[in-house]
């Protein structure tokens, strides 16, 4: 508990988490307001459409998570941390836990905030949360944000430089996973198992066939796993990457 309290104070006494949280909420809720404002009788606002901007908020949250660790390496405060807490694994796990919990909270606030603003703008729209798909499409955002933050912290530990870690995360999520589909013969098969594509399946997969067309919301995933196994796969990827990062951090100089 002491380590968690220390990491919480370190995180909330810097400006970047606050700015990133505000930006993530503004982007996701802003897109929901835009979708609701441009809805029509022919194309009404739907539960999935309210979460159209969750991917943009995810990128901001991952930047926040990477900065939480890379700034310690940049200003060499990580050395003081490791001197005070010789158990590097415990120190880094505490930081990862605090950052992941914050990311999950931001995800939940962003998701329900997006749904709420759409409800206010289009009060007559059918935005009741009834089906398992609709609950995953909103409440599931927090879980995806949380595990994505674990991945971002792990990349930050491995790279140690803010610009490098952020570049790796953003290029991978927004570009490389899609470019892999261009590889002849095996590209699409590989893409089905890439982590963020699989995480997207948890949010968008297995829609209620009686509901509106899911194409009005975030794009569909081509992952072969069903939603809950997809979340477990994404979580497993995050844990494996974290274990690798902890192993490297314990073997090299701070």
Rosetta silent file (secondary structure, phi, psi, omega in degrees, C-alpha in Angstrom):
SEQUENCE: XXXXXXXXXXXXXXXXXXXXXXXXXXXXXXXXXXXXXXXXXXXXXXXXXXXXXXXXXXXXXXXXXXXXXXXXXXXXXXXXXXXXXXXXXXXXXXXXXXXXXXXXXXXXXXXXXXXXXXXXXXXXXXXXXXXXXXXXXXXXXXXXXXXXXXXXXXXXXXXXXXXXXXXXXXXXXXXXXXXXXXXXXXXXXXXXXXXXXXXXXXXXXXXXXXXXXXXXXXXXXXXXXXXXXXXXXXXXXXXXXXXXXXXXXXXXXX
SCORE:     score description
SCORE:     0.000 S_00000001
   1 L     0.000  -34.781  179.387    0.000    0.000    0.000 S_00000001
   2 H   -63.842  -44.176  179.230    2.899    2.374    0.716 S_00000001
   3 H   -62.015  -42.638  179.165    4.324    1.873   -2.770 S_00000001
   4 H   -62.971  -40.596  179.237    0.926    2.452   -4.347 S_00000001
   5 H   -65.401  -39.874  178.610    0.462    5.639   -2.329 S_00000001
   6 H   -63.153  -47.269 -179.161    3.894    6.900   -3.345 S_00000001
   7 H   -65.755  -34.998  177.119    3.257    6.211   -7.016 S_00000001
   8 H   -63.252  -43.696  179.274   -0.159    7.832   -6.797 S_00000001
   9 H   -65.796  -40.362  178.821    1.377   11.009   -5.374 S_00000001
  10 H   -63.055  -38.974 -177.830    4.127   11.003   -7.993 S_00000001
  11 H   -70.483  -44.723 -172.920    1.585   10.610  -10.776 S_00000001
  12 H   -85.623   -4.478  176.421   -0.886   13.239   -9.632 S_00000001
  13 L   -96.167    5.876  173.903    1.710   15.888   -8.757 S_00000001
  14 L  -110.914  157.972 -173.589    2.780   16.190  -12.411 S_00000001
  15 H   -80.697  -33.129 -171.190    0.875   18.027  -15.104 S_00000001
  16 H   -58.456  -40.728  178.186    0.976   15.522  -17.957 S_00000001
  17 H   -62.293  -37.702  179.418   -1.575   13.048  -16.505 S_00000001
  18 H   -66.111  -46.165  179.577   -4.082   15.848  -15.945 S_00000001
  19 H   -63.788  -42.565 -179.877   -3.629   17.259  -19.436 S_00000001
  20 H   -65.565  -39.768  178.653   -3.808   13.824  -21.012 S_00000001
  21 H   -62.893  -45.025  179.444   -6.933   12.921  -19.043 S_00000001
  22 H   -63.290  -42.538 -179.085   -8.668   16.132  -20.089 S_00000001
  23 H   -66.190  -41.983  179.181   -7.629   15.652  -23.721 S_00000001
  24 H   -61.816  -43.299  178.760   -8.768   12.021  -23.785 S_00000001
  25 H   -66.725  -41.071 -178.882  -12.160   12.961  -22.371 S_00000001
  26 H   -64.055  -40.548 -177.868  -12.518   15.937  -24.714 S_00000001
  27 H   -68.168  -49.650 -175.981  -11.713   13.858  -27.790 S_00000001
  28 H   -68.113  -47.189  179.994  -13.995   10.936  -27.020 S_00000001
  29 H   -67.613  -35.401  178.209  -16.924   12.969  -25.726 S_00000001
  30 H   -62.295  -42.464  177.750  -16.440   15.491  -28.528 S_00000001
  31 H   -64.847  -37.911  178.230  -16.753   12.793  -31.177 S_00000001
  32 H   -63.272  -41.894  178.189  -19.897   11.487  -29.481 S_00000001
  33 H   -63.344  -39.503  178.427  -21.396   14.979  -29.541 S_00000001
  34 H   -64.969  -43.328  179.601  -20.502   15.271  -33.221 S_00000001
  35 H   -63.895  -41.527  179.579  -22.078   11.921  -34.038 S_00000001
  36 H   -68.964  -38.621 -178.596  -25.234   12.816  -32.130 S_00000001
  37 H   -68.404  -26.887 -179.239  -25.411   16.282  -33.658 S_00000001
  38 L  -100.410    4.804  179.114  -25.177   14.943  -37.201 S_00000001
  39 L   -68.462  155.321  179.434  -27.600   12.041  -36.682 S_00000001
  40 L  -140.978  176.341  178.849  -30.769   11.925  -38.731 S_00000001
  41 L   -63.966  -33.485  179.653  -33.919    9.856  -39.023 S_00000001
  42 L   -76.889  -30.170 -179.690  -32.251    7.791  -41.759 S_00000001
  43 L  -132.939   77.305 -175.071  -29.046    7.341  -39.720 S_00000001
  44 L   -72.678  157.265  176.009  -29.929    7.616  -36.016 S_00000001
  45 L   -69.102  140.936 -178.256  -27.398    7.760  -33.219 S_00000001
  46 L  -130.608  171.713  179.401  -26.738    4.354  -31.640 S_00000001
  47 H   -56.944  -49.840 -178.024  -24.866    2.935  -28.664 S_00000001
  48 H   -64.264  -37.382 -179.067  -21.861    1.952  -30.783 S_00000001
  49 H   -65.021  -28.833  178.147  -21.839    5.287  -32.577 S_00000001
  50 H   -65.867  -21.415 -178.659  -21.473    7.119  -29.265 S_00000001
  51 L  -101.139   21.906 -177.066  -18.113    5.349  -28.839 S_00000001
  52 L   -57.063  -35.583 -174.927  -16.793    6.354  -32.250 S_00000001
  53 L   -93.852   10.715 -174.198  -13.889    8.308  -30.736 S_00000001
  54 H   -63.916  -29.980 -179.823  -12.698    5.768  -28.160 S_00000001
  55 H   -67.089  -34.617  177.880   -9.655    4.863  -30.261 S_00000001
  56 H   -69.762  -41.218  175.588   -8.415    8.448  -30.246 S_00000001
  57 H   -63.437  -34.112  178.494   -8.789    8.642  -26.483 S_00000001
  58 H   -60.688  -42.086  178.933   -6.905    5.347  -26.224 S_00000001
  59 H   -61.586  -42.253  179.962   -3.887    6.879  -27.951 S_00000001
  60 H   -64.529  -41.973  179.746   -3.865    9.807  -25.520 S_00000001
  61 H   -64.537  -37.429  178.100   -4.091    7.483  -22.518 S_00000001
  62 H   -67.745  -35.713  174.300   -1.181    5.424  -23.824 S_00000001
  63 H   -61.948  -45.041  178.036    0.883    8.592  -24.177 S_00000001
  64 H   -58.111  -45.012 -178.108    0.048    9.432  -20.567 S_00000001
  65 H   -65.784  -40.781  178.864    1.084    5.958  -19.411 S_00000001
  66 H   -65.456  -41.538 -179.988    4.364    6.066  -21.318 S_00000001
  67 H   -64.822  -30.073 -178.538    5.210    9.510  -19.946 S_00000001
  68 H   -59.531  -30.499  179.947    4.566    8.298  -16.400 S_00000001
  69 H  -103.700  -38.333 -175.649    7.685    6.114  -16.592 S_00000001
  70 H   -69.529  -29.891  176.958    9.864    7.736  -19.265 S_00000001
  71 H   -66.251  -28.626  175.732    9.920   11.100  -17.487 S_00000001
  72 H   -67.591  -38.138  175.670   11.462    9.333  -14.497 S_00000001
  73 H   -70.774  -37.392 -178.367   14.259    8.076  -16.710 S_00000001
  74 H   -62.799  -44.004 -177.395   14.595   11.482  -18.385 S_00000001
  75 L   -98.192    8.991  176.055   15.075   13.356  -15.101 S_00000001
  76 L    62.371   16.815  176.044   16.895   10.441  -13.403 S_00000001
  77 H   -72.074  -16.939  178.147   14.349   10.277  -10.581 S_00000001
  78 H   -64.805  -28.957  178.351   14.076    6.559  -11.274 S_00000001
  79 H   -65.883  -42.908  177.396   17.515    6.170   -9.674 S_00000001
  80 H   -64.059  -37.304  178.323   16.277    7.672   -6.424 S_00000001
  81 H   -61.793  -46.158 -178.013   13.248    5.385   -6.606 S_00000001
  82 H   -71.728  -27.180  175.159   15.400    2.290   -7.012 S_00000001
  83 H   -71.312  -39.030  179.067   17.740    3.419   -4.224 S_00000001
  84 H   -74.835  -31.160 -178.302   14.801    3.871   -1.862 S_00000001
  85 L  -127.656   88.451 -177.811   13.150    0.647   -3.075 S_00000001
  86 L   -57.396  -27.020  178.549   15.826   -1.906   -4.053 S_00000001
  87 L   -77.880   91.567 -176.114   13.105   -4.281   -5.232 S_00000001
  88 H   -63.182  -35.849 -179.694   12.710   -2.841   -8.734 S_00000001
  89 H   -60.629  -45.167 -179.895    9.960   -5.267   -9.636 S_00000001
  90 H   -63.829  -41.626 -179.494    7.784   -4.087   -6.742 S_00000001
  91 H   -64.184  -44.823 -178.412    8.381   -0.419   -7.570 S_00000001
  92 H   -72.209  -33.500  176.184    7.554   -0.826  -11.248 S_00000001
  93 H   -65.636  -38.267  178.054    4.532   -3.008  -10.516 S_00000001
  94 H   -63.728  -44.709  178.892    3.181   -0.331   -8.177 S_00000001
  95 H   -62.728  -44.577 -179.668    3.610    2.327  -10.845 S_00000001
  96 H   -61.522  -41.123 -179.995    2.004    0.122  -13.485 S_00000001
  97 H   -62.672  -46.468 -179.097   -0.951   -0.626  -11.217 S_00000001
  98 H   -63.953  -44.521 -179.138   -1.609    3.035  -10.438 S_00000001
  99 H   -65.567  -42.011 -179.592   -1.295    4.097  -14.075 S_00000001
 100 H   -64.952  -40.549  178.235   -3.512    1.241  -15.292 S_00000001
 101 H   -64.436  -41.636  177.333   -6.216    2.034  -12.737 S_00000001
 102 H   -62.470  -43.425  179.028   -6.177    5.697  -13.738 S_00000001
 103 H   -61.053  -41.143  179.402   -6.407    4.725  -17.403 S_00000001
 104 H   -64.343  -40.744  178.361   -9.363    2.428  -16.670 S_00000001
 105 H   -64.324  -44.007  177.408  -11.170    5.197  -14.786 S_00000001
 106 H   -59.236  -42.412  179.695  -10.560    7.626  -17.657 S_00000001
 107 H   -61.795  -42.740  179.300  -11.916    5.022  -20.063 S_00000001
 108 H   -66.673  -43.087  179.194  -15.095    4.515  -18.068 S_00000001
 109 H   -64.193  -41.268  179.548  -15.688    8.253  -17.651 S_00000001
 110 H   -64.303  -43.704 -177.122  -15.040    8.820  -21.357 S_00000001
 111 H   -66.645  -50.109 -179.426  -17.335    5.980  -22.422 S_00000001
 112 H   -72.851  -28.569  174.365  -20.268    6.859  -20.183 S_00000001
 113 H   -65.974  -39.837  177.320  -19.665   10.561  -20.798 S_00000001
 114 H   -64.172  -44.144  177.032  -19.915    9.956  -24.539 S_00000001
 115 H   -63.587  -40.401 -178.777  -23.123    8.009  -24.065 S_00000001
 116 H   -65.904  -43.019 -178.840  -24.471   10.709  -21.749 S_00000001
 117 H   -67.120  -34.986  177.151  -23.781   13.633  -24.091 S_00000001
 118 H   -66.952  -37.323  177.800  -25.428   11.745  -26.939 S_00000001
 119 H   -64.412  -38.369  179.042  -28.466   11.124  -24.750 S_00000001
 120 H   -68.468  -42.937 -177.179  -28.685   14.836  -23.951 S_00000001
 121 H   -72.175  -38.611 -179.641  -28.323   15.910  -27.595 S_00000001
 122 L  -122.443   73.632 -175.153  -30.710   13.235  -28.929 S_00000001
 123 L   -64.842  -20.334 -179.085  -33.135   12.509  -26.070 S_00000001
 124 L   -89.862   -7.166 -178.381  -35.548   10.653  -28.369 S_00000001
 125 L   -72.349  153.410  178.670  -32.925    8.233  -29.687 S_00000001
 126 L   -84.189   89.923 -178.897  -32.929    4.618  -28.524 S_00000001
 127 L  -117.161   23.394  176.846  -29.773    4.649  -26.383 S_00000001
 128 L   -68.350  138.910 -179.455  -30.887    2.292  -23.633 S_00000001
 129 L   -94.009  101.525 -173.762  -28.126   -0.109  -22.557 S_00000001
 130 L  -118.361  -47.801 -171.403  -29.822   -3.491  -22.688 S_00000001
 131 L   -87.425  160.541  175.147  -27.824   -6.153  -24.503 S_00000001
 132 H   -56.516  -38.679  177.830  -24.437   -7.687  -23.570 S_00000001
 133 H   -60.390  -44.534 -178.113  -22.966   -6.077  -26.686 S_00000001
 134 H   -65.424  -36.659  176.399  -24.177   -2.638  -25.619 S_00000001
 135 H   -67.245  -41.671  178.139  -22.704   -3.050  -22.137 S_00000001
 136 H   -64.959  -39.675 -176.839  -19.357   -4.169  -23.592 S_00000001
 137 H   -62.282  -24.901 -179.564  -19.369   -1.307  -26.081 S_00000001
 138 H  -108.209  -63.057 -175.924  -19.500    1.183  -23.202 S_00000001
 139 H   -67.043  -23.419 -179.434  -18.330   -0.400  -19.938 S_00000001
 140 H   -72.891  -15.179 -178.760  -15.669   -2.433  -21.747 S_00000001
 141 H   -61.157  -39.797 -178.787  -13.738    0.687  -22.755 S_00000001
 142 H   -60.258  -41.493  179.553  -12.226    0.990  -19.283 S_00000001
 143 H   -64.636  -42.847  178.607  -10.761   -2.526  -19.424 S_00000001
 144 H   -63.122  -43.645  178.356   -9.187   -1.882  -22.822 S_00000001
 145 H   -62.265  -41.528 -178.283   -7.705    1.417  -21.626 S_00000001
 146 H   -62.840  -48.852 -179.622   -6.341   -0.224  -18.488 S_00000001
 147 H   -69.950  -32.586  175.440   -4.522   -3.056  -20.268 S_00000001
 148 H   -63.938  -35.414  176.809   -3.316   -0.663  -22.967 S_00000001
 149 H   -64.695  -37.921  176.149   -1.746    1.438  -20.201 S_00000001
 150 H   -60.626  -43.533  177.626    0.137   -1.651  -18.975 S_00000001
 151 H   -61.700  -42.715 -177.840    1.500   -2.102  -22.504 S_00000001
 152 H   -65.626  -42.188  177.291    2.488    1.571  -22.673 S_00000001
 153 H   -63.432  -41.348  179.886    4.330    1.468  -19.337 S_00000001
 154 H   -62.040  -44.180  177.276    6.133   -1.694  -20.442 S_00000001
 155 H   -63.219  -39.015  177.715    7.246   -0.056  -23.683 S_00000001
 156 H   -62.112  -40.074  177.456    8.373    2.968  -21.686 S_00000001
 157 H   -65.345  -39.119 -178.431   10.505    0.775  -19.421 S_00000001
 158 H   -72.107  -41.597 -175.402   12.076   -0.928  -22.427 S_00000001
 159 H   -88.039  -40.933  175.979   12.726    2.228  -24.481 S_00000001
 160 L    73.712  -11.350  178.802   13.221    4.699  -21.599 S_00000001
 161 L  -109.860  133.560 -175.020   12.930    7.758  -23.874 S_00000001
 162 H   -59.462  -51.593 -176.765    9.616    9.615  -24.099 S_00000001
 163 H   -62.079  -41.614 -179.449    9.749   10.396  -27.817 S_00000001
 164 H   -66.166  -45.441 -178.689   10.861    6.882  -28.703 S_00000001
 165 H   -64.451  -44.795 -179.790    8.262    5.133  -26.562 S_00000001
 166 H   -64.014  -40.512  179.146    5.426    7.356  -27.765 S_00000001
 167 H   -61.981  -44.358  179.413    6.506    6.904  -31.375 S_00000001
 168 H   -60.389  -46.042 -176.748    6.529    3.120  -31.029 S_00000001
 169 H   -65.538  -47.378 -176.077    3.086    3.069  -29.429 S_00000001
 170 H   -71.797  -39.776  179.376    1.382    5.452  -31.837 S_00000001
 171 H   -65.665  -40.253 -179.585    2.971    4.055  -34.980 S_00000001
 172 H   -65.462  -48.645 -174.318    2.081    0.505  -33.948 S_00000001
 173 H   -72.454  -36.158 -173.126   -1.549    1.212  -33.026 S_00000001
 174 H   -98.400  -13.938 -173.588   -2.397    3.627  -35.833 S_00000001
 175 H  -132.349  -59.212 -169.088   -0.255    2.361  -38.698 S_00000001
 176 H   -63.813  -39.735 -178.663    1.695   -0.883  -38.458 S_00000001
 177 H   -60.383  -34.533  177.736   -1.138   -3.188  -37.429 S_00000001
 178 H   -78.613  -36.134 -179.702   -3.022   -2.166  -40.569 S_00000001
 179 H   -65.626  -28.487 -179.699    0.036   -2.223  -42.835 S_00000001
 180 H   -60.505  -26.408  178.368    0.722   -5.836  -41.868 S_00000001
 181 H   -64.427  -18.362 -178.972   -2.398   -6.781  -43.835 S_00000001
 182 H   -79.448  -10.616  177.708   -0.496   -5.804  -46.995 S_00000001
 183 L   -65.297  126.691 -177.499    1.939   -8.708  -46.576 S_00000001
 184 L   -58.942  141.102  172.722    1.099  -11.195  -49.336 S_00000001
 185 L    70.885  -53.010 -171.213   -0.689  -14.417  -48.343 S_00000001
 186 L  -106.079   -5.650 -174.648   -0.174  -14.251  -44.576 S_00000001
 187 H   -57.794  -47.822 -178.235   -0.813  -10.568  -43.812 S_00000001
 188 H   -69.525  -34.891  177.284   -4.503  -10.890  -42.977 S_00000001
 189 H   -65.061  -40.428  177.575   -3.951  -14.050  -40.948 S_00000001
 190 H   -66.087  -42.309 -177.078   -1.320  -12.259  -38.850 S_00000001
 191 H   -59.253  -33.490 -179.013   -3.536   -9.193  -38.475 S_00000001
 192 L   -62.298  -19.143 -176.259   -6.288  -11.280  -36.887 S_00000001
 193 L  -114.062    7.568  178.740   -4.004  -11.949  -33.905 S_00000001
 194 L   -74.415  142.954 -165.203   -2.419   -8.534  -33.409 S_00000001
 195 H   -60.055  -45.620 -175.525   -3.132   -7.209  -29.899 S_00000001
 196 H   -76.407  -28.581  172.376   -5.000   -3.987  -30.544 S_00000001
 197 H   -65.886  -39.640  178.081   -7.071   -5.510  -33.310 S_00000001
 198 H   -67.721  -40.908  177.529   -8.032   -8.284  -30.884 S_00000001
 199 H   -61.196  -37.390  178.720   -8.840   -5.730  -28.158 S_00000001
 200 H   -63.322  -30.258  177.423  -11.086   -3.942  -30.646 S_00000001
 201 H   -63.459  -35.643  178.699  -12.984   -7.200  -31.075 S_00000001
 202 H   -61.522  -37.892 -177.354  -13.946   -7.098  -27.403 S_00000001
 203 H   -81.086  -37.765 -171.883  -15.599   -3.701  -27.880 S_00000001
 204 H  -109.091  -10.108 -172.459  -17.184   -4.204  -31.300 S_00000001
 205 L   -79.657  159.307  174.077  -17.594   -7.966  -31.703 S_00000001
 206 L    52.787   58.109  179.098  -20.692  -10.125  -31.537 S_00000001
 207 L   -73.388  156.289  175.629  -23.349   -7.391  -31.824 S_00000001
 208 L   -65.479  119.052 -177.174  -26.979   -8.081  -31.085 S_00000001
 209 L   -62.821  -17.190  179.603  -28.479   -8.954  -34.513 S_00000001
 210 L   -86.520   -7.842 -178.453  -31.693   -7.158  -33.573 S_00000001
 211 L   -86.450  179.014 -179.344  -29.833   -3.870  -33.012 S_00000001
 212 L   -69.574  169.599 -179.468  -28.856   -1.259  -35.574 S_00000001
 213 L   -63.238  128.636 -177.019  -25.921   -1.753  -37.977 S_00000001
 214 H   -70.713  -16.262 -179.311  -22.666   -1.665  -36.071 S_00000001
 215 H   -60.179  -18.393  178.567  -20.942    0.071  -39.008 S_00000001
 216 H   -74.350  -11.175  178.441  -22.255    3.369  -37.632 S_00000001
 217 L  -106.083 -153.140  176.132  -19.844    3.019  -34.715 S_00000001
 218 L   -57.965  150.193  179.753  -16.143    2.127  -34.569 S_00000001
 219 L   -59.081  155.330 -177.527  -14.968   -0.093  -37.418 S_00000001
 220 L   -78.638  156.685  175.971  -15.262   -3.835  -37.009 S_00000001
 221 L   -99.004  148.844  175.911  -12.401   -6.137  -36.084 S_00000001
 222 L  -100.927   15.303  178.796  -11.459   -9.201  -38.112 S_00000001
 223 L   -62.479  146.530 -175.906  -10.115  -11.058  -35.060 S_00000001
 224 L   -87.701  -14.940 -179.613  -11.224  -14.672  -34.884 S_00000001
 225 L   -77.401  152.151  172.404  -11.727  -14.764  -31.110 S_00000001
 226 L   -77.467  166.868 -169.302  -15.072  -14.033  -29.498 S_00000001
 227 H   -53.049  -52.486 -175.515  -15.243  -10.901  -27.298 S_00000001
 228 H   -69.644  -42.607  171.375  -14.322  -12.227  -23.845 S_00000001
 229 H   -59.887  -31.183  177.564  -11.483  -14.489  -25.040 S_00000001
 230 H   -64.081  -41.908  177.185  -10.292  -11.477  -27.036 S_00000001
 231 H   -65.094  -40.369  178.179  -10.032   -9.424  -23.842 S_00000001
 232 H   -62.923  -39.349  177.515   -8.180  -12.292  -22.134 S_00000001
 233 H   -63.312  -45.116  179.421   -5.750  -12.452  -25.080 S_00000001
 234 H   -63.420  -42.148  177.345   -5.124   -8.698  -24.897 S_00000001
 235 H   -63.577  -41.545  178.529   -4.596   -8.910  -21.138 S_00000001
 236 H   -62.971  -40.525  177.123   -2.201  -11.828  -21.603 S_00000001
 237 H   -61.549  -43.407  179.621   -0.197   -9.858  -24.158 S_00000001
 238 H   -62.562  -41.712 -179.049    0.041   -6.937  -21.728 S_00000001
 239 H   -66.760  -43.287  179.416    1.214   -9.209  -18.895 S_00000001
 240 H   -61.694  -44.386  179.202    3.846  -10.927  -21.058 S_00000001
 241 H   -64.741  -36.759  177.621    5.206   -7.583  -22.233 S_00000001
 242 H   -65.708  -41.147  177.902    5.282   -6.342  -18.638 S_00000001
 243 H   -61.099  -42.357  177.607    7.222   -9.423  -17.517 S_00000001
 244 H   -62.021  -44.331 -179.684    9.759   -8.791  -20.282 S_00000001
 245 H   -63.214  -41.649  179.203   10.061   -5.137  -19.251 S_00000001
 246 H   -65.353  -39.288  178.433   10.559   -6.062  -15.582 S_00000001
 247 H   -63.379  -43.803  179.397   13.222   -8.605  -16.485 S_00000001
 248 H   -66.011  -42.314 -178.960   15.129   -6.053  -18.565 S_00000001
 249 H   -62.630  -31.628 -179.775   14.793   -3.367  -15.886 S_00000001
 250 H   -79.617  -16.260 -176.281   16.310   -5.684  -13.275 S_00000001
 251 H   -99.443  -18.912 -176.558   19.296   -6.545  -15.459 S_00000001
 252 L  -114.252  165.397  179.420   20.440   -3.141  -16.655 S_00000001
 253 L   -69.401  149.523  177.637   21.553    0.059  -14.970 S_00000001
 254 L   -73.449    0.000    0.000   18.933    2.684  -14.178 S_00000001
